[in-house]
Amino acid sequence: MIKLTGVEKRYGRKAILNGITFEADKGQITCLIGINGAGKTTILQSIMGLTPYQKGEITIDGEKLSPAVMEKVTYIPDAMTLLPKMRIKDAFQFMKDFYQNWNGERAKEILKFFKLKEEERISQLSKGNTAKVNLLMGLAMDADYILMDEPFSGIDIFSREQIADVFSSHLVEDRGVIITTHEISDIEHLIDKAVLLADGVVRKEFMTEQIREEEGKSVIDVMREVYQG
Amino acid sequence: MKLFGKLVNFEFMRFLPIYITLLAVVFLIEAASVIFYVFMVKSEITESIVKHGLSKEQFLQDNGYASMVNILSSFMFSLPIVIAAVTIFIYILFIWYRDWLGKNTFIYRLLMLPVKRIQLFFSKGVTILMLVFGLVAFQVAVLPVLQVILKLIIPVDYRLDLTTQGMVRSLYYLRFLLPENFIDFIINYGFGIAFVILLFTMILIERSYRFRGVFMAAFYGIGALILVFSPYILQVIMKDYFYDNELLWMQFAIAIVLSIISVFLSNHLLNRKIRV
């Protein structure tokens, strides 16, 4: 379980995260929802130790963040993090060199799934394919948790569908996923838990199936209630 | 340790294309300066002996022997060395900033690697040291090759051949980078490594605190320089109380202490303050 307790983060006087507390379990897809500036990306970056936070605690399976614990988590940012001159096969080699939990076979499987070629150069990929390669690099790790930042941002509908298919595939099965997205309609039916954020605080946290069954509401209905009063 | 080796290799390979180009430029300009010199000397020999009928002895009395010493001290020979030194200096800054400011934000990937983050710091530092050692080794290896050009064109009676060691001693910057005794080697490279560590720390301060960090880094850098040169201030206050040697050792000790502090500070920044 990834657990955030009272996480606070400031840039100067501006509070970005103001006591964020929530949990994300293994085997569940947890979706962080909020408008731009709500703190979604900062939460993921804080979990990964890519941005410092001033207060609170983040634990993964009960342990504080450390290089060993971080091997349990893989992060898929919304920006390409591989060198432009690399070919996909070079990126595979890089990951194989540095990560014990890199799964080369799974990487090839996802490559096939996305209809990409190993010889393609990162700098020559379209925006949709860039997002797919980013996703591939994260999914091909044998990590217990996957953090995805806006995987649908700015890409065409067909690529979005392909990426959404990943969520219902064995590729994320049994793993804990934390995803941030604006395009909630693409994956609404796939997410298990929604965390609604605004101004750096958790406004509402709920299990989607429970709210569907007990209150007959969709995630978007709850979002309307929370954000539009 | 294995991953550290891979990190160093990865960093070195990223600069390799530029490095090879740099070495080629150094060789070509140095070779051009040797060729220019030997043809100038050859035409002087031809003119003096054939046209003016001077004897070999008279020519040598007037002009001296043609030698690599004359080339090594020329501006044209120094130029590529300056270019290489400036390139490596710029790379000390670029080696960090390219990971944040490059087309793709590679710093995400580096900071997420399953290694202690201070290893990124050391791998970049070792890469810089390897580039410097590589450049020095290349320069030493090239000197006898350049002398061959001299030997091919200038007759043996008109030239003075030098050993490689003789050429190294004639070239100021190689005398500095390849000193004759081990203590000087440690001191020269010690100061160089301390300087790189200081610059790296200043970069990490800026990357951690951004705009505020620029001033903090400048303050840290200036403070460190004042500390390193403080023995000279002490010397003025105490009216030349210390020997030059003692001043140097004091500076060296201060540089070591500052380097240790900078490494600890960099470790803290990389683990607790750095931002992507």
GROMACS .gro file of C-alpha atoms in nm, chain A residues 13-222:
model
  210
   13ARG     CA    1   0.430   3.117   0.038
   14LYS     CA    2   0.204   2.921  -0.194
   15ALA     CA    3   0.075   2.591  -0.058
   16ILE     CA    4   0.068   2.327  -0.331
   17LEU     CA    5  -0.020   2.032  -0.107
   18ASN     CA    6  -0.200   2.113   0.214
   19GLY     CA    7  -0.214   1.801   0.427
   20ILE     CA    8  -0.278   1.534   0.166
   21THR     CA    9  -0.384   1.202   0.315
   22PHE     CA   10  -0.493   0.897   0.116
   23GLU     CA   11  -0.400   0.537   0.047
   24ALA     CA   12  -0.360   0.341  -0.273
   25ASP     CA   13  -0.379  -0.036  -0.250
   26LYS     CA   14  -0.220  -0.306  -0.456
   27GLY     CA   15  -0.458  -0.456  -0.712
   28GLN     CA   16  -0.656  -0.131  -0.736
   29ILE     CA   17  -0.658   0.159  -0.978
   30THR     CA   18  -0.666   0.484  -0.783
   31CYS     CA   19  -0.740   0.795  -0.985
   32LEU     CA   20  -0.633   1.142  -0.872
   33ILE     CA   21  -0.875   1.390  -1.020
   34GLY     CA   22  -0.857   1.767  -1.018
   35ILE     CA   23  -0.816   2.074  -1.231
   36ASN     CA   24  -0.471   2.205  -1.326
   37GLY     CA   25  -0.280   2.317  -1.020
   38ALA     CA   26  -0.473   2.089  -0.784
   39GLY     CA   27  -0.148   1.914  -0.693
   40LYS     CA   28  -0.187   1.585  -0.882
   41THR     CA   29   0.159   1.580  -1.044
   42THR     CA   30   0.323   1.710  -0.726
   43ILE     CA   31   0.175   1.416  -0.532
   44LEU     CA   32   0.324   1.165  -0.776
   45GLN     CA   33   0.658   1.346  -0.780
   46SER     CA   34   0.660   1.356  -0.400
   47ILE     CA   35   0.604   0.980  -0.385
   48MET     CA   36   0.897   0.934  -0.625
   49GLY     CA   37   1.122   1.176  -0.435
   50LEU     CA   38   1.140   1.402  -0.739
   51THR     CA   39   1.023   1.705  -0.547
   52PRO     CA   40   1.072   1.771  -0.177
   53TYR     CA   41   0.779   1.804   0.060
   54GLN     CA   42   0.801   1.988   0.388
   55LYS     CA   43   0.566   1.797   0.617
   56GLY     CA   44   0.391   1.464   0.644
   57GLU     CA   45   0.493   1.111   0.562
   58ILE     CA   46   0.488   0.883   0.259
   59THR     CA   47   0.531   0.509   0.302
   60ILE     CA   48   0.530   0.220   0.060
   61ASP     CA   49   0.418  -0.110   0.216
   62GLY     CA   50   0.486   0.048   0.553
   63GLU     CA   51   0.845   0.149   0.471
   64LYS     CA   52   0.986   0.498   0.429
   65LEU     CA   53   1.116   0.598   0.086
   66SER     CA   54   1.464   0.463   0.004
   67PRO     CA   55   1.635   0.335  -0.314
   68ALA     CA   56   1.544  -0.023  -0.219
   69VAL     CA   57   1.178   0.060  -0.157
   70MET     CA   58   1.161   0.267  -0.474
   71GLU     CA   59   1.225  -0.046  -0.680
   72LYS     CA   60   0.866  -0.138  -0.594
   73VAL     CA   61   0.738   0.165  -0.778
   74THR     CA   62   0.759   0.280  -1.137
   75TYR     CA   63   0.666   0.628  -1.249
   76ILE     CA   64   0.538   0.724  -1.591
   77PRO     CA   65   0.558   1.103  -1.616
   78ASP     CA   66   0.374   1.302  -1.882
   79ALA     CA   67   0.709   1.402  -2.034
   80MET     CA   68   0.947   1.182  -2.231
   81THR     CA   69   1.236   1.089  -2.004
   82LEU     CA   70   1.460   0.911  -2.253
   83LEU     CA   71   1.730   1.075  -2.459
   84PRO     CA   72   1.613   1.187  -2.806
   85LYS     CA   73   1.900   1.012  -2.985
   86MET     CA   74   1.819   0.675  -2.826
   87ARG     CA   75   1.644   0.407  -3.025
   88ILE     CA   76   1.378   0.209  -2.840
   89LYS     CA   77   1.618  -0.086  -2.824
   90ASP     CA   78   1.884   0.141  -2.663
   91ALA     CA   79   1.627   0.244  -2.405
   92PHE     CA   80   1.556  -0.126  -2.336
   93GLN     CA   81   1.930  -0.184  -2.288
   94PHE     CA   82   1.956   0.116  -2.056
   95MET     CA   83   1.670  -0.015  -1.842
   96LYS     CA   84   1.816  -0.368  -1.844
   97ASP     CA   85   2.154  -0.230  -1.733
   98PHE     CA   86   2.018  -0.041  -1.436
   99TYR     CA   87   1.704  -0.217  -1.318
  100GLN     CA   88   1.699  -0.565  -1.174
  101ASN     CA   89   1.322  -0.571  -1.213
  102TRP     CA   90   1.324  -0.483  -1.584
  103ASN     CA   91   1.122  -0.747  -1.769
  104GLY     CA   92   1.255  -0.762  -2.124
  105GLU     CA   93   0.996  -1.014  -2.240
  106ARG     CA   94   0.710  -0.803  -2.117
  107ALA     CA   95   0.868  -0.498  -2.283
  108LYS     CA   96   0.865  -0.680  -2.618
  109GLU     CA   97   0.508  -0.789  -2.559
  110ILE     CA   98   0.395  -0.430  -2.496
  111LEU     CA   99   0.597  -0.312  -2.795
  112LYS     CA  100   0.399  -0.553  -3.008
  113PHE     CA  101   0.073  -0.453  -2.841
  114PHE     CA  102   0.138  -0.087  -2.931
  115LYS     CA  103   0.266  -0.180  -3.280
  116LEU     CA  104   0.599  -0.007  -3.225
  117LYS     CA  105   0.941  -0.107  -3.359
  118GLU     CA  106   1.265  -0.144  -3.162
  119GLU     CA  107   1.459   0.048  -3.427
  120GLU     CA  108   1.250   0.364  -3.392
  121ARG     CA  109   1.434   0.665  -3.257
  122ILE     CA  110   1.279   0.849  -2.960
  123SER     CA  111   1.317   1.188  -3.132
  124GLN     CA  112   1.113   1.067  -3.430
  125LEU     CA  113   0.813   0.934  -3.239
  126SER     CA  114   0.473   1.103  -3.272
  127LYS     CA  115   0.312   1.240  -2.956
  128GLY     CA  116   0.087   0.935  -2.930
  129ASN     CA  117   0.377   0.695  -2.972
  130THR     CA  118   0.586   0.894  -2.724
  131ALA     CA  119   0.311   0.842  -2.465
  132LYS     CA  120   0.303   0.471  -2.551
  133VAL     CA  121   0.682   0.435  -2.513
  134ASN     CA  122   0.663   0.617  -2.180
  135LEU     CA  123   0.393   0.378  -2.070
  136LEU     CA  124   0.593   0.082  -2.198
  137MET     CA  125   0.901   0.181  -1.994
  138GLY     CA  126   0.692   0.187  -1.679
  139LEU     CA  127   0.478  -0.118  -1.742
  140ALA     CA  128   0.771  -0.340  -1.838
  141MET     CA  129   0.911  -0.315  -1.487
  142ASP     CA  130   0.821  -0.585  -1.239
  143ALA     CA  131   0.709  -0.322  -0.992
  144ASP     CA  132   0.424  -0.353  -0.745
  145TYR     CA  133   0.299  -0.001  -0.805
  146ILE     CA  134   0.266   0.210  -1.118
  147LEU     CA  135   0.225   0.587  -1.103
  148MET     CA  136   0.096   0.745  -1.426
  149ASP     CA  137   0.077   1.115  -1.483
  150GLU     CA  138  -0.179   1.220  -1.745
  151PRO     CA  139  -0.120   0.928  -1.984
  152PHE     CA  140  -0.395   1.055  -2.216
  153SER     CA  141  -0.279   1.414  -2.233
  154GLY     CA  142  -0.274   1.559  -2.585
  155ILE     CA  143  -0.295   1.234  -2.779
  156ASP     CA  144  -0.538   1.115  -3.045
  157ILE     CA  145  -0.848   0.906  -2.974
  158PHE     CA  146  -0.704   0.583  -3.117
  159SER     CA  147  -0.391   0.604  -2.903
  160ARG     CA  148  -0.613   0.686  -2.604
  161GLU     CA  149  -0.818   0.374  -2.668
  162GLN     CA  150  -0.504   0.163  -2.696
  163ILE     CA  151  -0.368   0.302  -2.370
  164ALA     CA  152  -0.704   0.256  -2.197
  165ASP     CA  153  -0.699  -0.110  -2.308
  166VAL     CA  154  -0.383  -0.154  -2.103
  167PHE     CA  155  -0.577  -0.090  -1.782
  168SER     CA  156  -0.805  -0.384  -1.840
  169SER     CA  157  -0.521  -0.613  -1.948
  170HIS     CA  158  -0.299  -0.847  -1.746
  171LEU     CA  159  -0.028  -0.581  -1.765
  172VAL     CA  160  -0.162  -0.400  -1.462
  173GLU     CA  161  -0.330  -0.697  -1.298
  174ASP     CA  162  -0.250  -0.731  -0.927
  175ARG     CA  163  -0.049  -0.413  -0.931
  176GLY     CA  164  -0.141  -0.091  -0.758
  177VAL     CA  165  -0.195   0.194  -1.003
  178ILE     CA  166  -0.218   0.563  -0.920
  179ILE     CA  167  -0.321   0.764  -1.223
  180THR     CA  168  -0.387   1.132  -1.276
  181THR     CA  169  -0.604   1.234  -1.565
  182HIS     CA  170  -0.829   1.499  -1.707
  183GLU     CA  171  -0.985   1.247  -1.944
  184ILE     CA  172  -1.183   1.064  -1.678
  185SER     CA  173  -1.445   0.945  -1.929
  186ASP     CA  174  -1.185   0.721  -2.097
  187ILE     CA  175  -1.120   0.515  -1.785
  188GLU     CA  176  -1.413   0.588  -1.556
  189HIS     CA  177  -1.538   0.232  -1.580
  190LEU     CA  178  -1.190   0.094  -1.498
  191ILE     CA  179  -1.097   0.283  -1.184
  192ASP     CA  180  -1.156   0.141  -0.838
  193LYS     CA  181  -1.100   0.447  -0.628
  194ALA     CA  182  -1.126   0.821  -0.696
  195VAL     CA  183  -0.951   1.093  -0.501
  196LEU     CA  184  -1.089   1.438  -0.581
  197LEU     CA  185  -0.838   1.718  -0.523
  198ALA     CA  186  -0.872   2.094  -0.514
  199ASP     CA  187  -0.624   2.357  -0.396
  200GLY     CA  188  -0.389   2.097  -0.256
  201VAL     CA  189  -0.644   1.920  -0.036
  202VAL     CA  190  -0.841   1.597  -0.076
  203ARG     CA  191  -1.202   1.707  -0.119
  204LYS     CA  192  -1.348   1.359  -0.146
  205GLU     CA  193  -1.221   1.003  -0.161
  206PHE     CA  194  -1.449   0.715  -0.259
  207MET     CA  195  -1.469   0.365  -0.406
  208THR     CA  196  -1.633   0.402  -0.744
  209GLU     CA  197  -1.823   0.073  -0.737
  210GLN     CA  198  -1.964   0.148  -0.395
  211ILE     CA  199  -2.092   0.491  -0.500
  212ARG     CA  200  -2.238   0.345  -0.818
  213GLU     CA  201  -2.422   0.069  -0.629
  214GLU     CA  202  -2.527   0.263  -0.318
  215GLU     CA  203  -2.598   0.607  -0.463
  216GLY     CA  204  -2.636   0.531  -0.832
  217LYS     CA  205  -2.383   0.800  -0.922
  218SER     CA  206  -2.098   0.800  -1.170
  219VAL     CA  207  -1.755   0.951  -1.096
  220ILE     CA  208  -1.849   1.249  -1.311
  221ASP     CA  209  -2.169   1.301  -1.105
  222VAL     CA  210  -1.965   1.313  -0.785
   0.00000   0.00000   0.00000
